[in-house]
Amino acid sequence: MQTIFNTIKTIALKIDHAIKTEDLGYSNTENSSGEEQLKLDVKSDYIVEQAFMEVSIVKALVSEEKEGILEINKNGKYTICYDPLDGSSLADVNLSVGSIFGIYEGGLKGENLVASAYIVYGPRIELMVATKKGKPLHYRAQGEEFNLIGEVSLDQKGKLNAPGGTQQNWSSSHKNFIDDLFAKGYRLRYSGGMVPDLHQILLKGGGLFSYPGTSDKPEGKLRQLFEVIPFALMYEQAGGKAINSNGVRLLELIPEHPHDTTPCFFGSDYEIEALKKAYGVKA
Ligand code: P6P
């Protein structure tokens, strides 16, 4: 597994360089979700693919930017599902963006996730890695080295509220719940980039990140394999919770298609339990 994490460190440096030097314009291609790709999306995906080609324990790659499964090594052990540059459109307004990696052993479903990692490309390059043992580990790049900052834990109750999705398309119960958190003094922290938004809540002790099912996107927007399940491991290992709108743990999801999405809620214990009550989910 360490080989995979070391490869992700190499990827981080290369994608960060691409963000800072490459053309931020649109390519004339679309990803498998029909979204127009930035040249940076294509370049970042290429960087990830080339890096893992050299890693013998990697069996296959599944990219948010492409259809299908890319077989790397039939004797490999792990399938890596990744979003090479999440929130890439934020790069051209100089906001932080990120890469997300889910490392699966066996079929592509939540219970087979054995580790996850994400990179934040911001004022500094930061890396978070999680396995099923212990707390997530937070690293910060200094030049080409990644220094361990420490373990990450969520408080039982936080102060930050990151409400995703178009508000006019929220259900009334979701809107009432979000408004109630603000009425209790929670502070709005939402950039539109899942990686920096979830990273901030993890590092600032907790709160809630929500991307619900909406009238325009009943199954939510965020992808199960590449985005949601990897972050669910991070939040649970940090002492928090990660569920869907039925109260099911995101780590128990079994996507029918690699690009399936899901409503998703990540946060400290208090906020998730409050959300379950608001959604009428049995405790
Ligand atoms: P909305 C970025 O496009 C992304 O996939 C996630 O990084 C982010 O959390 C979400 O979409 C933002 O979506 O609908 O709130 O703008």
PDB file of C-alpha atoms and ligand atoms in Angstrom:
ATOM      1  CA  MET A   1       0.000   0.000   0.000  1.00  0.00           C
ATOM      2  CA  GLN A   2       2.878   2.379   0.744  1.00  0.00           C
ATOM      3  CA  THR A   3       3.925   2.114  -2.913  1.00  0.00           C
ATOM      4  CA  ILE A   4       0.498   3.430  -3.892  1.00  0.00           C
ATOM      5  CA  PHE A   5       0.700   6.312  -1.405  1.00  0.00           C
ATOM      6  CA  ASN A   6       4.203   7.184  -2.640  1.00  0.00           C
ATOM      7  CA  THR A   7       2.913   7.162  -6.223  1.00  0.00           C
ATOM      8  CA  ILE A   8       0.129   9.551  -5.167  1.00  0.00           C
ATOM      9  CA  LYS A   9       2.780  11.901  -3.743  1.00  0.00           C
ATOM     10  CA  THR A  10       4.510  11.923  -7.157  1.00  0.00           C
ATOM     11  CA  ILE A  11       1.154  12.523  -8.857  1.00  0.00           C
ATOM     12  CA  ALA A  12       0.486  15.438  -6.500  1.00  0.00           C
ATOM     13  CA  LEU A  13       3.678  17.242  -7.491  1.00  0.00           C
ATOM     14  CA  LYS A  14       3.046  16.712 -11.203  1.00  0.00           C
ATOM     15  CA  ILE A  15      -0.612  17.822 -11.166  1.00  0.00           C
ATOM     16  CA  ASP A  16       0.253  20.840  -9.007  1.00  0.00           C
ATOM     17  CA  HIS A  17       2.867  21.834 -11.606  1.00  0.00           C
ATOM     18  CA  ALA A  18       0.295  21.364 -14.391  1.00  0.00           C
ATOM     19  CA  ILE A  19      -2.229  23.580 -12.578  1.00  0.00           C
ATOM     20  CA  LYS A  20       0.386  26.309 -12.245  1.00  0.00           C
ATOM     21  CA  THR A  21       1.759  26.117 -15.782  1.00  0.00           C
ATOM     22  CA  GLU A  22      -0.747  24.576 -18.211  1.00  0.00           C
ATOM     23  CA  ASP A  23      -3.535  26.139 -20.250  1.00  0.00           C
ATOM     24  CA  LEU A  24      -6.765  26.333 -18.223  1.00  0.00           C
ATOM     25  CA  GLY A  25      -8.978  26.296 -21.299  1.00  0.00           C
ATOM     26  CA  TYR A  26     -11.575  23.733 -22.349  1.00  0.00           C
ATOM     27  CA  SER A  27     -10.696  20.754 -24.484  1.00  0.00           C
ATOM     28  CA  ASN A  28     -13.233  19.743 -27.146  1.00  0.00           C
ATOM     29  CA  THR A  29     -14.055  16.523 -25.283  1.00  0.00           C
ATOM     30  CA  GLU A  30     -16.559  15.388 -22.629  1.00  0.00           C
ATOM     31  CA  ASN A  31     -16.130  13.055 -19.676  1.00  0.00           C
ATOM     32  CA  SER A  32     -18.307   9.986 -19.129  1.00  0.00           C
ATOM     33  CA  SER A  33     -20.870  12.126 -17.311  1.00  0.00           C
ATOM     34  CA  GLY A  34     -21.242  14.348 -20.357  1.00  0.00           C
ATOM     35  CA  GLU A  35     -19.413  17.246 -18.705  1.00  0.00           C
ATOM     36  CA  GLU A  36     -17.094  19.301 -20.942  1.00  0.00           C
ATOM     37  CA  GLN A  37     -13.489  18.613 -19.982  1.00  0.00           C
ATOM     38  CA  LEU A  38     -10.818  21.176 -19.270  1.00  0.00           C
ATOM     39  CA  LYS A  39      -7.429  20.491 -20.815  1.00  0.00           C
ATOM     40  CA  LEU A  40      -6.312  20.220 -17.198  1.00  0.00           C
ATOM     41  CA  ASP A  41      -8.812  17.372 -16.578  1.00  0.00           C
ATOM     42  CA  VAL A  42      -7.347  15.421 -19.488  1.00  0.00           C
ATOM     43  CA  LYS A  43      -3.754  16.193 -18.468  1.00  0.00           C
ATOM     44  CA  SER A  44      -4.373  15.267 -14.809  1.00  0.00           C
ATOM     45  CA  ASP A  45      -6.012  12.000 -15.838  1.00  0.00           C
ATOM     46  CA  TYR A  46      -2.995  11.219 -18.044  1.00  0.00           C
ATOM     47  CA  ILE A  47      -0.589  11.954 -15.160  1.00  0.00           C
ATOM     48  CA  VAL A  48      -2.460   9.546 -12.854  1.00  0.00           C
ATOM     49  CA  GLU A  49      -2.702   6.804 -15.469  1.00  0.00           C
ATOM     50  CA  GLN A  50       0.985   7.000 -16.424  1.00  0.00           C
ATOM     51  CA  ALA A  51       2.065   6.978 -12.774  1.00  0.00           C
ATOM     52  CA  PHE A  52       0.108   3.838 -11.827  1.00  0.00           C
ATOM     53  CA  MET A  53       1.139   1.980 -15.017  1.00  0.00           C
ATOM     54  CA  GLU A  54       4.466   1.372 -13.241  1.00  0.00           C
ATOM     55  CA  VAL A  55       2.945  -0.034 -10.013  1.00  0.00           C
ATOM     56  CA  SER A  56       2.679  -3.837 -10.146  1.00  0.00           C
ATOM     57  CA  ILE A  57       0.191  -4.198  -7.278  1.00  0.00           C
ATOM     58  CA  VAL A  58      -2.351  -2.134  -9.228  1.00  0.00           C
ATOM     59  CA  LYS A  59      -4.725  -4.425 -11.097  1.00  0.00           C
ATOM     60  CA  ALA A  60      -6.873  -1.786 -12.796  1.00  0.00           C
ATOM     61  CA  LEU A  61      -7.788   1.889 -12.931  1.00  0.00           C
ATOM     62  CA  VAL A  62     -11.247   3.472 -13.139  1.00  0.00           C
ATOM     63  CA  SER A  63     -11.300   7.206 -13.832  1.00  0.00           C
ATOM     64  CA  GLU A  64     -14.137   9.659 -13.297  1.00  0.00           C
ATOM     65  CA  GLU A  65     -13.024  11.199 -16.587  1.00  0.00           C
ATOM     66  CA  LYS A  66     -13.446   8.013 -18.653  1.00  0.00           C
ATOM     67  CA  GLU A  67     -15.819   5.104 -19.228  1.00  0.00           C
ATOM     68  CA  GLY A  68     -14.769   1.555 -18.441  1.00  0.00           C
ATOM     69  CA  ILE A  69     -12.032  -0.177 -16.473  1.00  0.00           C
ATOM     70  CA  LEU A  70      -8.388   0.082 -17.616  1.00  0.00           C
ATOM     71  CA  GLU A  71      -6.628  -3.221 -16.889  1.00  0.00           C
ATOM     72  CA  ILE A  72      -3.047  -2.566 -15.727  1.00  0.00           C
ATOM     73  CA  ASN A  73      -1.723  -5.878 -14.387  1.00  0.00           C
ATOM     74  CA  LYS A  74      -3.692  -9.131 -14.231  1.00  0.00           C
ATOM     75  CA  ASN A  75      -1.596 -10.187 -11.213  1.00  0.00           C
ATOM     76  CA  GLY A  76      -2.261  -6.920  -9.420  1.00  0.00           C
ATOM     77  CA  LYS A  77      -4.217  -6.730  -6.167  1.00  0.00           C
ATOM     78  CA  TYR A  78      -5.923  -3.328  -6.071  1.00  0.00           C
ATOM     79  CA  THR A  79      -8.281  -1.374  -8.325  1.00  0.00           C
ATOM     80  CA  ILE A  80      -7.904   2.385  -7.965  1.00  0.00           C
ATOM     81  CA  CYS A  81     -10.976   4.511  -8.671  1.00  0.00           C
ATOM     82  CA  TYR A  82     -10.019   8.153  -8.928  1.00  0.00           C
ATOM     83  CA  ASP A  83     -11.145  11.654  -9.737  1.00  0.00           C
ATOM     84  CA  PRO A  84      -7.969  13.200 -11.163  1.00  0.00           C
ATOM     85  CA  LEU A  85      -8.961  16.828 -10.646  1.00  0.00           C
ATOM     86  CA  ASP A  86     -12.198  17.394  -8.783  1.00  0.00           C
ATOM     87  CA  GLY A  87     -13.690  20.868  -9.066  1.00  0.00           C
ATOM     88  CA  SER A  88     -11.215  21.671 -11.836  1.00  0.00           C
ATOM     89  CA  SER A  89     -13.252  24.670 -13.041  1.00  0.00           C
ATOM     90  CA  LEU A  90     -12.331  26.406  -9.769  1.00  0.00           C
ATOM     91  CA  ALA A  91      -8.670  26.471 -10.832  1.00  0.00           C
ATOM     92  CA  ASP A  92      -9.272  29.338 -13.266  1.00  0.00           C
ATOM     93  CA  VAL A  93     -10.549  31.523 -10.431  1.00  0.00           C
ATOM     94  CA  ASN A  94      -7.545  30.494  -8.331  1.00  0.00           C
ATOM     95  CA  LEU A  95      -9.484  28.481  -5.750  1.00  0.00           C
ATOM     96  CA  SER A  96      -8.267  25.188  -4.299  1.00  0.00           C
ATOM     97  CA  VAL A  97      -9.006  21.943  -6.145  1.00  0.00           C
ATOM     98  CA  GLY A  98      -8.174  18.311  -5.445  1.00  0.00           C
ATOM     99  CA  SER A  99      -7.602  14.713  -6.538  1.00  0.00           C
ATOM    100  CA  ILE A 100      -9.394  11.789  -4.880  1.00  0.00           C
ATOM    101  CA  PHE A 101      -8.343   8.102  -4.821  1.00  0.00           C
ATOM    102  CA  GLY A 102     -10.304   5.072  -3.660  1.00  0.00           C
ATOM    103  CA  ILE A 103      -8.249   1.869  -3.361  1.00  0.00           C
ATOM    104  CA  TYR A 104     -10.438  -1.233  -3.644  1.00  0.00           C
ATOM    105  CA  GLU A 105      -9.606  -4.924  -3.234  1.00  0.00           C
ATOM    106  CA  GLY A 106     -12.132  -7.121  -5.043  1.00  0.00           C
ATOM    107  CA  GLY A 107     -15.460  -5.952  -6.472  1.00  0.00           C
ATOM    108  CA  LEU A 108     -16.069  -2.196  -6.711  1.00  0.00           C
ATOM    109  CA  LYS A 109     -18.258  -1.559  -3.671  1.00  0.00           C
ATOM    110  CA  GLY A 110     -17.959   0.267  -0.368  1.00  0.00           C
ATOM    111  CA  GLU A 111     -17.052  -2.703   1.792  1.00  0.00           C
ATOM    112  CA  ASN A 112     -14.090  -3.480  -0.493  1.00  0.00           C
ATOM    113  CA  LEU A 113     -12.486  -0.076  -0.046  1.00  0.00           C
ATOM    114  CA  VAL A 114      -9.231  -0.762   1.801  1.00  0.00           C
ATOM    115  CA  ALA A 115      -7.735   2.733   1.716  1.00  0.00           C
ATOM    116  CA  SER A 116      -8.324   6.206   0.356  1.00  0.00           C
ATOM    117  CA  ALA A 117      -6.340   9.371  -0.256  1.00  0.00           C
ATOM    118  CA  TYR A 118      -6.922  12.885  -1.439  1.00  0.00           C
ATOM    119  CA  ILE A 119      -4.668  15.768  -2.462  1.00  0.00           C
ATOM    120  CA  VAL A 120      -5.519  19.444  -1.992  1.00  0.00           C
ATOM    121  CA  TYR A 121      -3.879  21.846  -4.457  1.00  0.00           C
ATOM    122  CA  GLY A 122      -4.069  25.162  -2.626  1.00  0.00           C
ATOM    123  CA  PRO A 123      -1.618  27.670  -1.153  1.00  0.00           C
ATOM    124  CA  ARG A 124       0.221  24.441  -0.212  1.00  0.00           C
ATOM    125  CA  ILE A 125      -0.045  20.884  -1.497  1.00  0.00           C
ATOM    126  CA  GLU A 126      -1.596  18.727   1.210  1.00  0.00           C
ATOM    127  CA  LEU A 127      -2.251  14.984   1.255  1.00  0.00           C
ATOM    128  CA  MET A 128      -4.564  12.921   3.458  1.00  0.00           C
ATOM    129  CA  VAL A 129      -4.393   9.133   3.554  1.00  0.00           C
ATOM    130  CA  ALA A 130      -6.626   6.672   5.384  1.00  0.00           C
ATOM    131  CA  THR A 131      -6.736   2.919   5.834  1.00  0.00           C
ATOM    132  CA  LYS A 132      -9.135   0.917   7.986  1.00  0.00           C
ATOM    133  CA  LYS A 133      -6.629   1.060  10.823  1.00  0.00           C
ATOM    134  CA  GLY A 134      -6.158   4.250  12.823  1.00  0.00           C
ATOM    135  CA  LYS A 135      -6.886   7.882  12.106  1.00  0.00           C
ATOM    136  CA  PRO A 136      -6.337   9.589   8.743  1.00  0.00           C
ATOM    137  CA  LEU A 137      -2.774  10.915   8.335  1.00  0.00           C
ATOM    138  CA  HIS A 138      -2.263  14.511   7.184  1.00  0.00           C
ATOM    139  CA  TYR A 139       0.858  15.416   5.134  1.00  0.00           C
ATOM    140  CA  ARG A 140       2.101  18.751   3.749  1.00  0.00           C
ATOM    141  CA  ALA A 141       4.535  19.127   0.864  1.00  0.00           C
ATOM    142  CA  GLN A 142       7.751  21.054   1.493  1.00  0.00           C
ATOM    143  CA  GLY A 143       9.487  21.173  -1.873  1.00  0.00           C
ATOM    144  CA  GLU A 144       9.300  17.596  -3.146  1.00  0.00           C
ATOM    145  CA  GLU A 145       9.029  16.061   0.332  1.00  0.00           C
ATOM    146  CA  PHE A 146       5.759  15.304   2.133  1.00  0.00           C
ATOM    147  CA  ASN A 147       6.071  15.937   5.873  1.00  0.00           C
ATOM    148  CA  LEU A 148       3.693  14.219   8.287  1.00  0.00           C
ATOM    149  CA  ILE A 149       1.670  16.853  10.153  1.00  0.00           C
ATOM    150  CA  GLY A 150      -0.253  14.334  12.251  1.00  0.00           C
ATOM    151  CA  GLU A 151      -3.414  12.322  12.791  1.00  0.00           C
ATOM    152  CA  VAL A 152      -6.828  13.909  12.173  1.00  0.00           C
ATOM    153  CA  SER A 153      -9.872  13.597  14.455  1.00  0.00           C
ATOM    154  CA  LEU A 154     -13.347  15.079  14.295  1.00  0.00           C
ATOM    155  CA  ASP A 155     -14.915  16.552  17.431  1.00  0.00           C
ATOM    156  CA  GLN A 156     -18.259  15.129  18.542  1.00  0.00           C
ATOM    157  CA  LYS A 157     -19.885  18.390  17.380  1.00  0.00           C
ATOM    158  CA  GLY A 158     -18.521  21.031  14.986  1.00  0.00           C
ATOM    159  CA  LYS A 159     -19.154  24.600  13.866  1.00  0.00           C
ATOM    160  CA  LEU A 160     -18.964  24.525  10.050  1.00  0.00           C
ATOM    161  CA  ASN A 161     -21.747  23.958   7.549  1.00  0.00           C
ATOM    162  CA  ALA A 162     -21.023  23.188   3.877  1.00  0.00           C
ATOM    163  CA  PRO A 163     -24.416  22.903   2.094  1.00  0.00           C
ATOM    164  CA  GLY A 164     -24.064  21.695  -1.512  1.00  0.00           C
ATOM    165  CA  GLY A 165     -26.508  21.698  -4.355  1.00  0.00           C
ATOM    166  CA  THR A 166     -28.793  24.357  -5.791  1.00  0.00           C
ATOM    167  CA  GLN A 167     -30.883  25.636  -2.882  1.00  0.00           C
ATOM    168  CA  GLN A 168     -34.018  26.214  -4.962  1.00  0.00           C
ATOM    169  CA  ASN A 169     -33.981  22.468  -5.715  1.00  0.00           C
ATOM    170  CA  TRP A 170     -33.634  21.309  -2.088  1.00  0.00           C
ATOM    171  CA  SER A 171     -36.531  19.527  -0.386  1.00  0.00           C
ATOM    172  CA  SER A 172     -38.300  21.623   2.229  1.00  0.00           C
ATOM    173  CA  SER A 173     -37.114  19.299   5.001  1.00  0.00           C
ATOM    174  CA  HIS A 174     -33.500  19.657   3.859  1.00  0.00           C
ATOM    175  CA  LYS A 175     -33.821  23.435   3.611  1.00  0.00           C
ATOM    176  CA  ASN A 176     -35.372  23.639   7.104  1.00  0.00           C
ATOM    177  CA  PHE A 177     -32.552  21.477   8.500  1.00  0.00           C
ATOM    178  CA  ILE A 178     -29.789  23.579   6.906  1.00  0.00           C
ATOM    179  CA  ASP A 179     -31.454  26.847   7.966  1.00  0.00           C
ATOM    180  CA  ASP A 180     -31.735  25.488  11.509  1.00  0.00           C
ATOM    181  CA  LEU A 181     -27.991  24.806  11.665  1.00  0.00           C
ATOM    182  CA  PHE A 182     -27.301  28.401  10.614  1.00  0.00           C
ATOM    183  CA  ALA A 183     -29.829  29.632  13.208  1.00  0.00           C
ATOM    184  CA  LYS A 184     -27.738  27.727  15.788  1.00  0.00           C
ATOM    185  CA  GLY A 185     -24.655  29.719  14.749  1.00  0.00           C
ATOM    186  CA  TYR A 186     -22.946  27.343  12.294  1.00  0.00           C
ATOM    187  CA  ARG A 187     -20.674  29.165   9.884  1.00  0.00           C
ATOM    188  CA  LEU A 188     -21.040  28.776   6.101  1.00  0.00           C
ATOM    189  CA  ARG A 189     -17.918  27.258   4.570  1.00  0.00           C
ATOM    190  CA  TYR A 190     -18.600  26.224   0.942  1.00  0.00           C
ATOM    191  CA  SER A 191     -16.319  26.807  -2.042  1.00  0.00           C
ATOM    192  CA  GLY A 192     -17.925  24.380  -4.516  1.00  0.00           C
ATOM    193  CA  GLY A 193     -14.845  22.171  -4.340  1.00  0.00           C
ATOM    194  CA  MET A 194     -15.602  18.913  -2.507  1.00  0.00           C
ATOM    195  CA  VAL A 195     -11.958  18.260  -1.597  1.00  0.00           C
ATOM    196  CA  PRO A 196     -11.096  21.609   0.060  1.00  0.00           C
ATOM    197  CA  ASP A 197     -14.584  21.830   1.611  1.00  0.00           C
ATOM    198  CA  LEU A 198     -14.353  18.382   3.242  1.00  0.00           C
ATOM    199  CA  HIS A 199     -10.666  18.951   4.116  1.00  0.00           C
ATOM    200  CA  GLN A 200     -11.537  22.162   5.979  1.00  0.00           C
ATOM    201  CA  ILE A 201     -14.217  20.447   8.104  1.00  0.00           C
ATOM    202  CA  LEU A 202     -11.826  17.587   8.901  1.00  0.00           C
ATOM    203  CA  LEU A 203      -9.063  19.976   9.982  1.00  0.00           C
ATOM    204  CA  LYS A 204     -11.320  22.429  11.827  1.00  0.00           C
ATOM    205  CA  GLY A 205     -12.826  19.804  14.096  1.00  0.00           C
ATOM    206  CA  GLY A 206     -16.099  19.101  12.408  1.00  0.00           C
ATOM    207  CA  GLY A 207     -19.529  20.175  11.233  1.00  0.00           C
ATOM    208  CA  LEU A 208     -21.481  19.001   8.208  1.00  0.00           C
ATOM    209  CA  PHE A 209     -20.900  18.673   4.470  1.00  0.00           C
ATOM    210  CA  SER A 210     -24.109  17.849   2.604  1.00  0.00           C
ATOM    211  CA  TYR A 211     -24.905  17.165  -1.014  1.00  0.00           C
ATOM    212  CA  PRO A 212     -28.549  15.978  -0.942  1.00  0.00           C
ATOM    213  CA  GLY A 213     -30.794  14.558  -3.576  1.00  0.00           C
ATOM    214  CA  THR A 214     -32.464  17.540  -5.257  1.00  0.00           C
ATOM    215  CA  SER A 215     -35.423  18.000  -7.628  1.00  0.00           C
ATOM    216  CA  ASP A 216     -32.969  18.318 -10.538  1.00  0.00           C
ATOM    217  CA  LYS A 217     -30.590  15.604  -9.274  1.00  0.00           C
ATOM    218  CA  PRO A 218     -32.606  13.120  -7.141  1.00  0.00           C
ATOM    219  CA  GLU A 219     -29.573  10.810  -6.845  1.00  0.00           C
ATOM    220  CA  GLY A 220     -27.274  13.704  -5.939  1.00  0.00           C
ATOM    221  CA  LYS A 221     -24.265  14.795  -7.955  1.00  0.00           C
ATOM    222  CA  LEU A 222     -21.219  13.247  -6.287  1.00  0.00           C
ATOM    223  CA  ARG A 223     -19.905   9.893  -7.561  1.00  0.00           C
ATOM    224  CA  GLN A 224     -19.914   6.907  -5.263  1.00  0.00           C
ATOM    225  CA  LEU A 225     -16.694   5.122  -6.267  1.00  0.00           C
ATOM    226  CA  PHE A 226     -14.434   8.095  -7.015  1.00  0.00           C
ATOM    227  CA  GLU A 227     -15.556  10.713  -4.486  1.00  0.00           C
ATOM    228  CA  VAL A 228     -18.112   9.670  -1.880  1.00  0.00           C
ATOM    229  CA  ILE A 229     -16.899   6.268  -0.636  1.00  0.00           C
ATOM    230  CA  PRO A 230     -13.224   7.382  -0.365  1.00  0.00           C
ATOM    231  CA  PHE A 231     -14.248  10.385   1.762  1.00  0.00           C
ATOM    232  CA  ALA A 232     -16.592   8.199   3.820  1.00  0.00           C
ATOM    233  CA  LEU A 233     -13.567   6.192   4.996  1.00  0.00           C
ATOM    234  CA  MET A 234     -11.744   9.412   5.902  1.00  0.00           C
ATOM    235  CA  TYR A 235     -14.658  10.693   7.978  1.00  0.00           C
ATOM    236  CA  GLU A 236     -15.408   7.417   9.753  1.00  0.00           C
ATOM    237  CA  GLN A 237     -11.722   6.826  10.593  1.00  0.00           C
ATOM    238  CA  ALA A 238     -11.590  10.402  11.942  1.00  0.00           C
ATOM    239  CA  GLY A 239     -14.454   9.533  14.318  1.00  0.00           C
ATOM    240  CA  GLY A 240     -17.278  11.028  12.276  1.00  0.00           C
ATOM    241  CA  LYS A 241     -20.077   9.573  10.156  1.00  0.00           C
ATOM    242  CA  ALA A 242     -20.937   9.381   6.450  1.00  0.00           C
ATOM    243  CA  ILE A 243     -24.431   8.397   5.290  1.00  0.00           C
ATOM    244  CA  ASN A 244     -26.899   8.722   2.446  1.00  0.00           C
ATOM    245  CA  SER A 245     -30.440  10.151   2.715  1.00  0.00           C
ATOM    246  CA  ASN A 246     -31.773   6.810   4.015  1.00  0.00           C
ATOM    247  CA  GLY A 247     -29.217   6.762   6.820  1.00  0.00           C
ATOM    248  CA  VAL A 248     -27.199   3.986   5.137  1.00  0.00           C
ATOM    249  CA  ARG A 249     -23.426   4.163   5.706  1.00  0.00           C
ATOM    250  CA  LEU A 250     -21.764   5.279   2.469  1.00  0.00           C
ATOM    251  CA  LEU A 251     -19.183   2.520   3.024  1.00  0.00           C
ATOM    252  CA  GLU A 252     -22.009   0.010   2.532  1.00  0.00           C
ATOM    253  CA  LEU A 253     -23.013   1.307  -0.919  1.00  0.00           C
ATOM    254  CA  ILE A 254     -22.886  -1.057  -3.907  1.00  0.00           C
ATOM    255  CA  PRO A 255     -22.959   1.036  -7.110  1.00  0.00           C
ATOM    256  CA  GLU A 256     -24.643  -0.630 -10.093  1.00  0.00           C
ATOM    257  CA  HIS A 257     -22.515   1.420 -12.516  1.00  0.00           C
ATOM    258  CA  PRO A 258     -19.022   2.846 -11.892  1.00  0.00           C
ATOM    259  CA  HIS A 259     -20.337   6.406 -12.369  1.00  0.00           C
ATOM    260  CA  ASP A 260     -23.356   6.142 -10.067  1.00  0.00           C
ATOM    261  CA  THR A 261     -23.922   9.114  -7.764  1.00  0.00           C
ATOM    262  CA  THR A 262     -25.579   9.326  -4.339  1.00  0.00           C
ATOM    263  CA  PRO A 263     -26.922  11.893  -1.929  1.00  0.00           C
ATOM    264  CA  CYS A 264     -24.212  12.145   0.718  1.00  0.00           C
ATOM    265  CA  PHE A 265     -23.687  13.630   4.157  1.00  0.00           C
ATOM    266  CA  PHE A 266     -20.340  13.734   5.960  1.00  0.00           C
ATOM    267  CA  GLY A 267     -19.791  15.114   9.429  1.00  0.00           C
ATOM    268  CA  SER A 268     -19.382  14.930  13.156  1.00  0.00           C
ATOM    269  CA  ASP A 269     -21.595  12.614  15.151  1.00  0.00           C
ATOM    270  CA  TYR A 270     -23.944  15.358  16.440  1.00  0.00           C
ATOM    271  CA  GLU A 271     -24.704  16.821  13.012  1.00  0.00           C
ATOM    272  CA  ILE A 272     -25.248  13.465  11.323  1.00  0.00           C
ATOM    273  CA  GLU A 273     -27.602  12.305  14.083  1.00  0.00           C
ATOM    274  CA  ALA A 274     -29.501  15.604  13.778  1.00  0.00           C
ATOM    275  CA  LEU A 275     -29.738  15.114   9.998  1.00  0.00           C
ATOM    276  CA  LYS A 276     -31.043  11.554  10.430  1.00  0.00           C
ATOM    277  CA  LYS A 277     -33.788  12.907  12.713  1.00  0.00           C
ATOM    278  CA  ALA A 278     -34.661  15.653  10.205  1.00  0.00           C
ATOM    279  CA  TYR A 279     -34.830  13.011   7.449  1.00  0.00           C
ATOM    280  CA  GLY A 280     -37.011  10.715   9.573  1.00  0.00           C
ATOM    281  CA  VAL A 281     -34.332   8.016   9.643  1.00  0.00           C
ATOM    282  CA  LYS A 282     -34.552   5.646  12.622  1.00  0.00           C
ATOM    283  CA  ALA A 283     -31.589   6.213  14.996  1.00  0.00           C
TER     284      ALA A 283
HETATM  285  P1  P6P B   1     -22.656  22.497  -6.696  1.00  0.00           P
HETATM  286  C1  P6P B   1     -17.294  20.104  -8.339  1.00  0.00           C
HETATM  287  O1  P6P B   1     -17.871  20.289  -9.626  1.00  0.00           O
HETATM  288  C2  P6P B   1     -18.144  19.069  -7.612  1.00  0.00           C
HETATM  289  O2  P6P B   1     -18.139  17.866  -8.305  1.00  0.00           O
HETATM  290  C3  P6P B   1     -17.643  18.874  -6.192  1.00  0.00           C
HETATM  291  O3  P6P B   1     -16.282  19.100  -6.060  1.00  0.00           O
HETATM  292  C4  P6P B   1     -18.444  19.898  -5.400  1.00  0.00           C
HETATM  293  O4  P6P B   1     -18.665  19.512  -4.040  1.00  0.00           O
HETATM  294  C5  P6P B   1     -19.775  19.947  -6.169  1.00  0.00           C
HETATM  295  O5  P6P B   1     -19.479  19.547  -7.517  1.00  0.00           O
HETATM  296  C6  P6P B   1     -20.368  21.337  -6.178  1.00  0.00           C
HETATM  297  O6  P6P B   1     -21.629  21.247  -6.804  1.00  0.00           O
HETATM  298  O7  P6P B   1     -23.901  21.979  -7.380  1.00  0.00           O
HETATM  299  O8  P6P B   1     -22.877  22.780  -5.216  1.00  0.00           O
HETATM  300  O9  P6P B   1     -21.988  23.633  -7.399  1.00  0.00           O
END
